[in-house]
Coordinates of C-alpha atoms in Angstrom, one line a residue:
M1 CA 0.0 0.0 0.0
T2 CA 2.8 2.4 0.8
D3 CA 4.4 2.0 -2.6
K4 CA 1.1 2.6 -4.4
S5 CA 0.4 5.6 -2.2
N6 CA 3.7 7.1 -3.1
F7 CA 3.1 6.3 -6.8
F8 CA -0.3 8.1 -6.8
S9 CA 1.1 10.9 -4.8
D10 CA 3.8 11.5 -7.3
Q11 CA 1.4 11.4 -10.2
L12 CA -1.0 13.8 -8.5
G13 CA 1.9 16.1 -7.8
S14 CA 2.7 16.1 -11.6
L15 CA -1.0 16.9 -12.3
R16 CA -1.0 19.8 -9.9
R17 CA 2.2 21.3 -11.3
Y18 CA 1.0 21.4 -14.9
T19 CA -2.8 21.9 -14.5
G20 CA -2.6 25.6 -15.1
H21 CA -0.7 25.1 -18.4
I22 CA -3.0 22.3 -19.5
K23 CA -6.1 24.5 -18.9
Y24 CA -4.6 27.1 -21.3
S25 CA -3.6 24.5 -23.8
V26 CA -7.0 22.8 -23.8
N27 CA -8.7 26.2 -24.2
R28 CA -6.8 26.6 -27.6
I29 CA -8.3 23.3 -28.8
G30 CA -11.8 23.3 -27.5
G31 CA -12.7 25.4 -24.5
L32 CA -12.2 25.2 -20.7
H33 CA -15.6 23.4 -20.3
K34 CA -14.2 20.4 -22.1
I35 CA -11.2 19.8 -19.7
P36 CA -13.0 17.2 -17.6
I37 CA -14.2 15.3 -20.7
K38 CA -10.7 15.3 -22.3
I39 CA -8.9 14.3 -19.2
S40 CA -11.5 11.6 -18.6
K41 CA -11.0 10.2 -22.1
I42 CA -7.2 10.2 -21.7
F43 CA -7.6 8.5 -18.3
Q44 CA -9.8 5.7 -19.8
R45 CA -7.2 5.1 -22.6
E46 CA -4.0 5.6 -20.7
G47 CA -4.7 5.8 -17.0
L48 CA -3.3 8.3 -14.5
V49 CA 0.3 7.5 -15.7
G50 CA -0.7 8.6 -19.2
I51 CA -2.1 11.9 -18.0
A52 CA 1.0 12.6 -16.0
N53 CA 3.2 11.7 -18.9
R54 CA 1.4 14.0 -21.3
F55 CA 1.8 16.8 -18.8
K56 CA 5.5 16.0 -18.4
K57 CA 5.9 16.2 -22.2
I58 CA 4.4 19.7 -22.1
A59 CA 6.8 20.6 -19.3
Q60 CA 9.7 19.4 -21.4
M61 CA 8.6 21.6 -24.3
R62 CA 8.5 24.5 -21.9
E63 CA 11.9 23.8 -20.5
N64 CA 13.4 23.4 -24.0
N65 CA 11.9 26.7 -25.3
N66 CA 10.2 24.7 -28.0
Y67 CA 8.9 27.3 -30.5
P68 CA 6.9 24.9 -32.7
A69 CA 5.0 23.7 -29.6
W70 CA 4.5 27.3 -28.5
I71 CA 3.1 28.2 -31.9
R72 CA 0.8 25.2 -31.8
F73 CA -0.6 26.2 -28.4
Y74 CA -0.7 30.0 -28.7
D75 CA -0.1 31.3 -32.2
T76 CA -2.2 29.0 -34.5
V77 CA -5.2 30.4 -36.2
T78 CA -8.1 28.0 -36.1
D79 CA -11.6 28.0 -37.8
E80 CA -13.1 29.0 -34.4
S81 CA -10.6 31.9 -33.9
R82 CA -11.3 33.1 -37.5
I83 CA -15.0 33.3 -36.7
R84 CA -14.4 35.2 -33.5
M85 CA -12.1 37.7 -35.2
R86 CA -14.6 38.3 -38.0
G87 CA -17.2 38.8 -35.3
M88 CA -15.0 41.3 -33.5
M89 CA -14.4 43.2 -36.8
N90 CA -18.1 43.9 -37.1
H91 CA -17.8 46.1 -34.0
F92 CA -14.7 48.0 -35.1
H93 CA -15.6 51.7 -35.2
S94 CA -12.9 52.3 -37.8
K95 CA -12.1 50.0 -40.7
P96 CA -9.4 51.8 -42.6
L97 CA -7.9 50.8 -45.9
I98 CA -4.4 49.5 -45.3
S99 CA -1.9 50.0 -48.1
I100 CA 0.9 47.4 -48.2
L101 CA 4.0 48.4 -50.0
M102 CA 6.0 45.7 -51.8
P103 CA 9.0 46.7 -53.9
T104 CA 10.3 43.8 -56.1
Y105 CA 13.3 43.1 -58.2
N106 CA 14.1 39.7 -59.8
S107 CA 12.2 38.0 -57.0
K108 CA 12.2 34.3 -56.7
S109 CA 8.8 33.4 -58.1
E110 CA 8.0 30.9 -55.4
W111 CA 8.6 33.3 -52.6
L112 CA 6.9 36.2 -54.4
I113 CA 3.8 34.2 -54.9
K114 CA 3.8 33.2 -51.2
A115 CA 4.3 36.8 -50.1
I116 CA 1.3 37.9 -52.3
Q117 CA -0.8 35.1 -51.0
S118 CA 0.0 35.9 -47.4
V119 CA -1.7 39.3 -48.1
Q120 CA -4.7 37.7 -49.9
N121 CA -5.2 35.4 -47.0
Q122 CA -5.6 38.2 -44.5
I123 CA -8.6 37.8 -42.2
Y124 CA -9.1 41.6 -42.4
P125 CA -10.2 42.3 -46.0
N126 CA -9.8 46.0 -46.4
W127 CA -6.3 46.3 -47.9
E128 CA -4.6 47.1 -51.1
L129 CA -1.2 45.6 -52.2
C130 CA 1.0 48.2 -53.9
I131 CA 3.7 46.5 -55.9
A132 CA 6.5 48.4 -57.6
D133 CA 8.7 46.3 -59.8
D134 CA 12.1 47.9 -60.1
A135 CA 12.8 47.0 -63.7
S136 CA 13.3 43.2 -63.1
T137 CA 15.3 41.4 -65.8
D138 CA 13.7 38.1 -65.0
P139 CA 11.1 37.5 -67.7
Q140 CA 8.8 35.5 -65.4
I141 CA 8.1 38.4 -63.0
R142 CA 6.0 40.7 -65.1
P143 CA 3.4 38.2 -66.3
L144 CA 3.2 36.7 -62.8
L145 CA 2.4 40.2 -61.3
E146 CA 0.0 41.0 -64.1
R147 CA -1.9 37.8 -63.5
Y148 CA -2.4 38.5 -59.8
A149 CA -3.4 42.1 -60.5
K150 CA -6.0 40.9 -63.1
E151 CA -7.4 38.3 -60.6
D152 CA -7.6 40.6 -57.6
P153 CA -8.5 44.3 -58.0
R154 CA -7.0 45.1 -54.6
I155 CA -3.5 44.5 -56.1
K156 CA -1.9 47.6 -57.8
I157 CA 1.2 47.4 -59.8
T158 CA 3.7 49.8 -61.4
F159 CA 6.6 48.7 -63.6
R160 CA 9.6 51.0 -63.3
K161 CA 11.4 51.7 -66.5
K162 CA 14.8 52.1 -64.8
N163 CA 16.3 50.3 -61.8
G164 CA 16.6 52.7 -58.9
H165 CA 17.2 50.3 -56.0
I166 CA 14.9 49.8 -53.0
S167 CA 14.3 53.4 -51.8
E168 CA 13.1 54.7 -55.2
S169 CA 11.0 51.5 -55.9
S170 CA 9.5 51.9 -52.4
N171 CA 8.5 55.4 -53.2
S172 CA 7.0 54.2 -56.5
A173 CA 4.9 51.8 -54.5
L174 CA 4.0 54.6 -52.0
E175 CA 2.7 56.7 -54.9
L176 CA 0.1 53.9 -55.5
A177 CA -1.1 54.0 -51.9
S178 CA -4.5 55.4 -51.1
G179 CA -5.0 53.9 -47.7
A180 CA -5.0 55.8 -44.4
W181 CA -2.3 53.5 -43.1
T182 CA 0.7 52.0 -44.9
A183 CA 2.5 48.7 -44.0
L184 CA 5.8 47.5 -45.4
L185 CA 6.4 44.0 -46.8
D186 CA 9.5 42.6 -48.5
H187 CA 8.9 40.6 -51.6
D188 CA 10.2 37.3 -50.0
D189 CA 8.6 37.6 -46.6
L190 CA 5.2 36.7 -45.2
L191 CA 2.4 38.3 -43.2
S192 CA 0.7 36.3 -40.5
E193 CA -2.9 35.5 -41.5
H194 CA -4.2 37.7 -38.6
A195 CA -1.7 40.5 -39.0
L196 CA -4.0 43.2 -40.3
F197 CA -6.7 42.2 -37.9
W198 CA -4.5 43.0 -35.0
V199 CA -3.2 46.2 -36.6
V200 CA -6.8 47.5 -37.1
K201 CA -7.8 46.4 -33.7
A202 CA -4.8 48.4 -32.3
I203 CA -5.9 51.4 -34.4
N204 CA -9.4 51.3 -33.0
E205 CA -8.1 51.0 -29.4
N206 CA -5.4 53.6 -29.8
P207 CA -6.8 56.4 -32.0
K208 CA -3.8 58.7 -31.3
A209 CA -1.4 56.1 -32.7
R210 CA 0.7 57.2 -35.7
L211 CA 3.3 54.4 -35.8
I212 CA 2.6 50.7 -35.1
Y213 CA 5.1 47.8 -35.0
S214 CA 4.8 44.1 -34.0
D215 CA 6.9 41.1 -33.0
E216 CA 8.5 39.0 -35.7
D217 CA 10.1 35.7 -36.4
K218 CA 12.0 34.0 -39.2
I219 CA 10.9 31.4 -41.7
D220 CA 13.2 29.1 -43.6
E221 CA 13.0 27.8 -47.2
N222 CA 11.0 24.9 -45.9
G223 CA 8.4 27.1 -44.2
K224 CA 9.6 26.4 -40.7
R225 CA 9.2 29.3 -38.3
Q226 CA 12.0 30.0 -35.8
N227 CA 13.9 32.5 -33.8
P228 CA 11.0 34.8 -32.7
Y229 CA 11.8 38.3 -31.5
F230 CA 9.3 39.1 -28.8
K231 CA 9.9 42.9 -28.5
C232 CA 9.3 45.4 -25.7
D233 CA 7.0 48.4 -26.0
W234 CA 8.5 51.6 -27.5
N235 CA 12.0 52.0 -26.3
V236 CA 13.8 54.8 -28.1
D237 CA 17.2 54.1 -26.6
L238 CA 17.0 50.4 -27.8
F239 CA 15.8 51.7 -31.1
Y240 CA 19.0 53.8 -31.4
S241 CA 20.9 50.5 -30.7
Q242 CA 19.0 48.4 -33.3
N243 CA 16.0 48.7 -35.6
M244 CA 13.5 47.1 -33.4
F245 CA 10.6 48.8 -35.3
S246 CA 10.8 46.7 -38.4
H247 CA 9.0 44.2 -38.8
L248 CA 5.9 44.6 -39.1
G249 CA 6.1 48.4 -39.4
V250 CA 2.8 50.3 -40.1
Y251 CA 2.7 54.0 -40.6
R252 CA 0.1 56.7 -41.0
T253 CA 0.2 57.4 -44.7
S254 CA -0.1 61.1 -44.3
L255 CA 3.0 61.0 -42.1
L256 CA 5.0 59.2 -44.7
K257 CA 4.1 61.6 -47.4
K258 CA 4.7 64.6 -45.1
I259 CA 8.4 63.5 -44.6
G260 CA 8.8 62.7 -48.3
G261 CA 8.8 59.0 -48.2
F262 CA 12.0 57.0 -48.5
R263 CA 15.4 58.7 -49.0
K264 CA 17.9 57.7 -51.6
G265 CA 21.3 57.0 -50.2
F266 CA 20.1 54.9 -47.3
E267 CA 19.5 51.7 -49.2
G268 CA 19.7 48.7 -46.9
A269 CA 18.5 50.8 -44.0
Q270 CA 15.9 52.8 -45.8
D271 CA 13.2 51.6 -43.4
Y272 CA 15.4 52.6 -40.4
D273 CA 15.9 56.0 -41.8
L274 CA 12.1 56.3 -42.5
A275 CA 11.2 55.4 -38.9
L276 CA 13.8 57.8 -37.5
R277 CA 12.4 60.7 -39.5
C278 CA 8.9 59.7 -38.4
I279 CA 9.6 59.6 -34.7
E280 CA 10.9 63.1 -34.9
R281 CA 7.3 64.2 -35.7
V282 CA 5.3 62.2 -33.2
K283 CA 5.1 61.8 -29.5
P284 CA 6.3 58.6 -27.8
N285 CA 2.7 57.7 -26.8
Q286 CA 1.8 57.7 -30.5
I287 CA 4.0 54.7 -31.2
H288 CA 2.2 51.5 -30.4
H289 CA 3.6 48.0 -30.1
I290 CA 1.5 44.9 -30.8
P291 CA 3.0 42.0 -28.8
R292 CA 2.3 39.3 -31.4
V293 CA 4.2 37.7 -34.3
L294 CA 2.7 39.3 -37.3
Y295 CA 5.6 39.1 -39.7
H296 CA 7.8 36.2 -40.9
W297 CA 11.2 37.2 -42.2
R298 CA 12.5 34.9 -44.9
I299 CA 15.9 33.2 -44.2
H300 CA 18.0 32.5 -47.2
S301 CA 21.6 32.7 -48.2
L302 CA 21.4 36.3 -49.4
S303 CA 19.2 37.7 -46.7
T304 CA 20.2 39.8 -43.7
S305 CA 17.9 37.6 -41.7
Q306 CA 20.4 34.8 -42.2
T307 CA 23.4 37.1 -41.2
P308 CA 23.8 40.9 -41.3
D309 CA 27.2 40.3 -43.0
N310 CA 25.3 39.4 -46.2
K311 CA 24.6 43.1 -46.8
P312 CA 27.4 45.0 -44.9
Y313 CA 26.2 48.2 -46.7
A314 CA 22.9 47.9 -44.8
K315 CA 24.7 48.2 -41.4
L316 CA 26.7 51.2 -42.7
A317 CA 23.5 52.8 -44.0
G318 CA 22.0 52.4 -40.6
E319 CA 24.9 54.2 -38.9
K320 CA 24.5 57.0 -41.5
A321 CA 20.7 57.2 -40.8
L322 CA 21.3 57.4 -37.0
N323 CA 23.9 60.1 -37.3
S324 CA 21.7 62.0 -39.7
H325 CA 18.9 61.8 -37.1
F326 CA 21.1 63.2 -34.3
H327 CA 22.4 65.9 -36.6
R328 CA 18.8 67.1 -37.3
Y329 CA 18.0 66.9 -33.6
N330 CA 21.1 69.1 -32.9
K331 CA 22.0 66.5 -30.2
N332 CA 25.6 66.3 -29.1
A333 CA 25.9 62.7 -30.0
R334 CA 27.7 60.4 -32.4
V335 CA 26.7 56.9 -33.4
E336 CA 29.3 54.0 -33.8
L337 CA 28.6 50.8 -35.8
L338 CA 29.3 47.7 -33.8
G339 CA 29.1 44.1 -34.9
H340 CA 25.9 43.5 -32.9
G341 CA 24.2 46.9 -33.3
Y342 CA 25.0 50.6 -32.7
R343 CA 26.4 52.6 -29.9
T344 CA 25.4 56.2 -29.3
H345 CA 28.1 58.3 -27.7
Y346 CA 26.7 61.3 -25.9
R347 CA 29.3 64.0 -25.4
L348 CA 30.1 65.5 -22.0
P349 CA 30.1 69.3 -21.5
K350 CA 33.5 71.0 -21.5
N351 CA 33.1 71.7 -17.7
E352 CA 32.3 68.2 -16.4
P353 CA 29.8 68.3 -13.5
L354 CA 31.0 67.2 -10.0
V355 CA 29.9 63.6 -9.2
S356 CA 29.4 62.5 -5.6
L357 CA 30.0 58.7 -5.3
I358 CA 28.3 57.4 -2.1
I359 CA 29.6 54.1 -0.7
P360 CA 28.0 52.7 2.5
T361 CA 30.1 50.2 4.4
R362 CA 30.5 48.4 7.7
N363 CA 34.0 47.0 8.1
G364 CA 34.7 44.9 5.0
L365 CA 38.2 46.2 4.6
K366 CA 39.3 44.0 1.8
L367 CA 36.3 44.7 -0.4
L368 CA 36.3 48.4 0.4
K369 CA 40.0 48.8 -0.5
T370 CA 39.4 46.9 -3.8
C371 CA 36.4 49.2 -4.6
V372 CA 38.0 52.5 -3.7
G373 CA 41.3 51.6 -5.1
S374 CA 39.8 50.6 -8.5
I375 CA 37.9 53.9 -8.7
L376 CA 41.0 55.9 -7.9
E377 CA 43.3 54.0 -10.2
K378 CA 41.1 53.4 -13.3
T379 CA 38.5 56.1 -13.5
T380 CA 39.2 58.5 -16.4
Y381 CA 36.5 61.0 -15.4
R382 CA 38.3 63.4 -13.0
N383 CA 35.7 65.6 -11.4
Y384 CA 34.3 63.4 -8.6
E385 CA 34.3 63.0 -4.8
I386 CA 34.0 59.8 -2.8
M387 CA 31.7 59.8 0.2
I388 CA 32.2 56.7 2.4
V389 CA 29.3 56.2 4.8
D390 CA 30.7 54.3 7.7
N391 CA 27.7 52.4 9.3
G392 CA 29.3 51.5 12.6
S393 CA 32.6 49.9 11.6
D394 CA 34.6 48.6 14.6
D395 CA 37.4 46.7 12.8
P396 CA 40.8 48.4 13.6
G397 CA 42.1 47.8 10.1
T398 CA 39.1 49.4 8.5
L399 CA 39.3 52.4 10.9
Q400 CA 43.0 52.8 10.1
Y401 CA 42.2 52.7 6.4
F402 CA 39.6 55.5 6.9
D403 CA 42.3 57.6 8.5
L404 CA 44.4 57.2 5.4
L405 CA 41.6 58.1 3.1
K406 CA 40.7 61.3 5.0
K407 CA 44.0 62.7 3.8
K408 CA 42.8 62.7 0.2
N409 CA 41.1 65.9 -1.0
N410 CA 38.3 64.2 -2.8
I411 CA 37.3 61.6 -0.1
R412 CA 35.1 62.2 2.9
I413 CA 34.2 59.7 5.7
L414 CA 30.7 60.1 7.1
R415 CA 30.0 58.2 10.4
D416 CA 26.5 56.9 11.0
N417 CA 26.0 54.3 13.8
S418 CA 22.2 53.8 13.2
P419 CA 20.8 50.3 12.5
F420 CA 21.5 49.3 8.9
N421 CA 19.0 50.9 6.5
Y422 CA 20.4 51.1 3.0
S423 CA 17.8 53.7 1.9
A424 CA 18.3 56.0 4.9
L425 CA 22.1 55.9 4.7
N426 CA 22.1 57.0 1.0
N427 CA 19.4 59.6 1.6
K428 CA 21.4 61.2 4.4
A429 CA 24.6 61.2 2.2
V430 CA 22.8 62.7 -0.8
K431 CA 21.8 65.7 1.3
L432 CA 25.5 66.3 2.1
A433 CA 26.7 65.6 -1.5
K434 CA 28.5 68.5 -3.2
G435 CA 28.0 67.2 -6.7
K436 CA 25.2 67.9 -9.1
I437 CA 25.3 64.2 -9.9
V438 CA 25.2 61.5 -7.3
G439 CA 26.3 57.9 -7.6
L440 CA 25.1 55.0 -5.4
L441 CA 27.8 52.4 -5.2
N442 CA 28.1 49.2 -3.2
N443 CA 31.3 48.6 -1.4
D444 CA 31.8 45.2 -3.1
L445 CA 32.3 46.6 -6.6
Q446 CA 35.5 46.6 -8.7
V447 CA 35.9 48.9 -11.7
I448 CA 36.5 47.2 -15.1
S449 CA 36.0 49.8 -17.7
P450 CA 38.0 53.1 -17.1
D451 CA 35.5 55.3 -18.8
W452 CA 32.5 53.9 -16.7
L453 CA 31.8 57.2 -15.0
S454 CA 32.1 59.3 -18.2
E455 CA 29.6 56.9 -19.9
M456 CA 27.1 56.9 -17.1
V457 CA 27.2 60.7 -16.6
S458 CA 26.8 61.3 -20.3
H459 CA 23.4 59.6 -20.0
A460 CA 22.4 61.1 -16.6
I461 CA 22.7 64.6 -17.9
R462 CA 20.5 63.9 -20.9
P463 CA 17.0 65.6 -20.8
G464 CA 14.4 63.3 -19.4
I465 CA 16.8 60.7 -18.0
G466 CA 16.4 59.4 -14.5
A467 CA 18.6 56.6 -13.2
V468 CA 21.5 55.1 -15.1
G469 CA 22.6 51.6 -14.4
A470 CA 25.8 49.6 -15.2
K471 CA 26.6 46.1 -16.2
L472 CA 27.8 44.0 -13.3
Y473 CA 29.6 40.6 -13.4
Y474 CA 30.2 37.9 -10.9
P475 CA 33.9 37.1 -10.4
N476 CA 33.5 34.1 -12.7
D477 CA 32.7 36.5 -15.6
T478 CA 29.0 35.7 -15.8
I479 CA 26.4 38.5 -15.6
Q480 CA 25.1 39.5 -12.2
H481 CA 23.1 42.5 -13.4
G482 CA 22.1 43.5 -17.0
G483 CA 19.2 45.7 -15.9
V484 CA 16.1 44.8 -13.9
I485 CA 13.0 43.1 -15.4
I486 CA 9.9 44.0 -13.4
G487 CA 7.7 41.1 -12.4
I488 CA 10.2 38.2 -12.6
G489 CA 10.0 36.3 -9.3
G490 CA 7.1 38.4 -8.1
V491 CA 8.7 41.9 -8.0
G492 CA 11.8 42.0 -10.2
A493 CA 15.0 40.3 -11.1
H494 CA 18.2 40.9 -13.1
A495 CA 18.1 40.3 -16.8
H496 CA 20.5 37.7 -18.3
K497 CA 21.7 36.6 -14.9
H498 CA 24.5 34.0 -15.0
M499 CA 24.9 34.4 -18.7
P500 CA 28.5 34.3 -19.9
R501 CA 30.0 37.8 -20.3
S502 CA 31.0 37.1 -23.9
E503 CA 27.4 36.5 -25.0
F504 CA 25.1 39.1 -26.6
G505 CA 21.9 38.0 -24.8
Y506 CA 18.4 38.1 -26.1
F507 CA 18.6 39.8 -29.5
G508 CA 21.6 41.7 -28.3
R509 CA 19.9 43.2 -25.3
A510 CA 22.8 42.3 -22.9
V511 CA 25.2 44.4 -24.9
L512 CA 23.1 47.4 -26.1
I513 CA 22.1 50.7 -24.5
Q514 CA 18.4 50.7 -23.7
S515 CA 15.7 52.1 -21.5
L516 CA 14.6 49.7 -18.7
S517 CA 12.0 50.0 -16.0
A518 CA 14.7 49.7 -13.3
V519 CA 18.4 49.2 -12.6
T520 CA 20.2 48.2 -9.5
A521 CA 21.3 50.7 -6.9
A522 CA 24.5 48.6 -6.5
C523 CA 25.8 51.0 -9.2
L524 CA 23.4 53.9 -10.0
I525 CA 24.0 57.4 -11.3
V526 CA 21.4 60.1 -11.2
K527 CA 21.2 63.9 -11.0
K528 CA 20.9 65.1 -7.4
S529 CA 18.0 67.3 -8.3
V530 CA 16.1 64.3 -9.7
Y531 CA 16.9 62.2 -6.7
E532 CA 15.6 64.8 -4.4
E533 CA 12.5 65.5 -6.6
I534 CA 11.1 62.1 -5.7
H535 CA 12.5 62.2 -2.1
G536 CA 15.1 59.6 -2.6
L537 CA 15.0 55.9 -1.6
N538 CA 12.0 54.7 0.5
E539 CA 13.6 54.3 3.9
K540 CA 10.4 53.5 5.7
E541 CA 9.0 50.5 3.9
L542 CA 12.1 49.4 1.9
A543 CA 15.1 49.6 4.2
V544 CA 17.0 46.9 2.4
A545 CA 15.4 45.2 -0.6
F546 CA 13.6 46.6 -3.7
N547 CA 14.3 50.2 -2.8
D548 CA 16.1 50.6 -6.1
V549 CA 13.2 49.1 -8.1
D550 CA 10.7 51.3 -6.3
F551 CA 12.9 54.3 -6.8
C552 CA 13.1 53.7 -10.6
L553 CA 9.4 53.1 -10.9
R554 CA 8.7 56.4 -9.1
L555 CA 11.1 58.1 -11.6
I556 CA 9.0 56.7 -14.5
E557 CA 5.8 58.0 -12.7
K558 CA 7.4 61.4 -12.9
G559 CA 8.1 61.1 -16.6
Y560 CA 11.8 60.1 -16.6
R561 CA 13.4 57.2 -18.4
N562 CA 15.9 54.8 -16.8
I563 CA 18.9 53.7 -18.8
F564 CA 21.0 50.6 -18.8
T565 CA 24.4 50.9 -20.4
P566 CA 26.6 47.9 -20.9
Y567 CA 29.7 50.1 -21.4
A568 CA 30.1 50.8 -17.7
E569 CA 31.4 47.5 -16.4
F570 CA 32.2 46.2 -12.9
Y571 CA 32.8 43.1 -11.0
H572 CA 30.3 42.7 -8.2
Y573 CA 30.9 40.5 -5.1
E574 CA 27.1 40.5 -4.4
S575 CA 25.7 40.8 -0.9
A576 CA 29.1 40.9 0.7
T577 CA 28.0 43.8 3.0
R578 CA 24.6 42.8 4.3
G579 CA 24.8 39.0 3.6
Y580 CA 22.0 36.9 2.2
D581 CA 18.4 36.8 3.2
D582 CA 18.6 33.3 4.7
K583 CA 17.8 33.9 8.4
P584 CA 14.2 33.9 9.8
E585 CA 14.2 37.6 10.6
K586 CA 15.7 38.5 7.2
I587 CA 13.2 36.3 5.4
Q588 CA 10.4 38.0 7.3
R589 CA 11.7 41.4 6.4
L590 CA 12.1 40.4 2.8
E591 CA 8.5 39.1 2.6
K592 CA 7.3 42.3 4.2
E593 CA 9.1 44.4 1.6
K594 CA 7.9 42.2 -1.2
K595 CA 4.3 42.6 0.1
Y596 CA 4.7 46.4 0.1
M597 CA 5.9 46.4 -3.5
K598 CA 2.9 44.4 -4.7
Q599 CA 0.5 46.6 -2.9
R600 CA 2.2 49.8 -4.1
W601 CA 2.7 48.8 -7.7
G602 CA 0.0 46.2 -8.4
N603 CA -0.5 45.2 -12.0
K604 CA 2.6 47.2 -13.1
L605 CA 4.6 44.3 -11.8
L606 CA 3.0 42.0 -14.3
N607 CA 3.5 44.1 -17.4
D608 CA 7.0 45.6 -17.8
P609 CA 7.0 47.8 -20.9
A610 CA 10.7 47.1 -21.4
Y611 CA 9.9 43.3 -21.5
S612 CA 7.4 41.2 -23.4
L613 CA 4.1 39.6 -22.4
N614 CA 5.3 36.6 -24.4
L615 CA 8.3 36.0 -22.2
T616 CA 8.5 34.3 -18.8
L617 CA 8.2 35.8 -15.4
N618 CA 9.8 32.7 -13.8
Y619 CA 13.4 33.1 -15.1
E620 CA 15.9 35.8 -16.0
N621 CA 16.8 34.2 -19.4
F622 CA 14.1 35.6 -21.7
S623 CA 12.6 32.2 -22.3
F624 CA 9.0 31.9 -23.6
A625 CA 6.0 32.4 -21.3
W626 CA 3.7 29.3 -21.1
P627 CA 1.1 30.7 -21.5
P628 CA 1.8 34.2 -22.7
R629 CA 0.1 37.1 -20.9
V630 CA -1.7 38.3 -24.1
E631 CA -5.3 38.0 -25.0
Q632 CA -6.2 34.7 -26.6
I633 CA -8.9 34.6 -29.2

């Protein structure tokens, strides 16, 4: 009896672990009301072991980030969902004509046909396909296009007499457009069947929108979808690092015509240049992201989807487009092309502002000497002071070290014997700081990149910027902090944690400048006036944990953006000062602080705009969410 009890207990445990996922999965194939019937049938055929094994298979798909399985459960259009979408369209207040621009040149017939058919298969019917053939020399192309135009009056075609490359041919397609909105489609790519449905739904729900973009994936020559890019909401700093807007990019047609369409001389990055010139004329809240894969980017030997090196001129054109944008903006910035994206250098003023670096400590002589020594020896930015907040040190060696530091002109020692309260210690120090910029630093840091402070200050002084965070590594050269993703683990966790230092991360996001909802206060730079504007760290409810997350979220409430830069690098000997939350009183305190965060921020902890609803809240590795937190139809 004991063995049988243990067996059934194990199987029931498996059932409990995967029930939530199965409910969602069953909903995709027949509705929640059918769950008991389906489980009953499986039980009759295979018994309890069979049910548990099926659940375990799903768990394995989840653990392996199985995209085909994810598509099957959450991104497959069924007859039932088509009916529901068409029913929803009947209630759309606005049903605009969508003009889809498709420049072509010597297209592979098979892929061109599939691209056209992906438009014809749209659930939303009010579209026109505007095709501009750029003087193709392949004799098959013209009759193929003429046939489709004859069969479907929604297809418009112009045949250019002279090859002008993609910018000019795109403008020829734009001249055909009569829709209120314009979408871009390459001649070898595909639209998802429900792409325009979700676009028009977004237009109805966001009437102020002027630019719309979606998630995307890649599709190989055999039609297999792979490598989905689940994007964040509009993130201008990430956009300056990579063209996250394309694909699918949808524009107000009047806006495109107002800026003069595509520009010659930016071929290969003509869509990047187009979007850059558009964002100069709209507000950030007029750029809308649809968190769904609406575009399939064809992988083949000559495509940049296979490798950007196939078209090196495209990356150079992107650099040119970005520098052109900053020149128009009169911003003191310069863009550099990297192998994995772009880096924007924001220049410092001639008279560099004084920075007050605040380092709380209690004893920890070895760590503190490493931290302070690395700052003094490596930092190229010269105008700074170090404020060491001594929280009751009693180690003779540490006190002797303080006496040595006091002799330096740019170091101050502040004594504070109150009970450890990280927030309060920093708040008191900021009041005494002489600098216009303040930096919160843990005493267990070690500088890696000499220009770390120049890089962080260059962002902190930008208009509209709140906190600036650095990239921190464990001593074994894996990532400790690559920014904070809100909601992971309940409140927030560090992006790309434990990933090797040499890796680029999720679509380059471990190595690119970007806006994030929060960064760690283990190394945080911010203007003193901004710090004081929101009354610093919360020393009442958040004495130890989550005070940095709360601080950053309050900055966003005030209209600031928080920046993560991977070009300020440190080693971080994490939790060396306060230790780990492994004792009963520490666990109790941590749970109390976590409860406060959930009460204070509510649903904002479930929908980080710098993350994706299609990505997990269980891990820091950008793996898929099972199920995603998007509406299922």
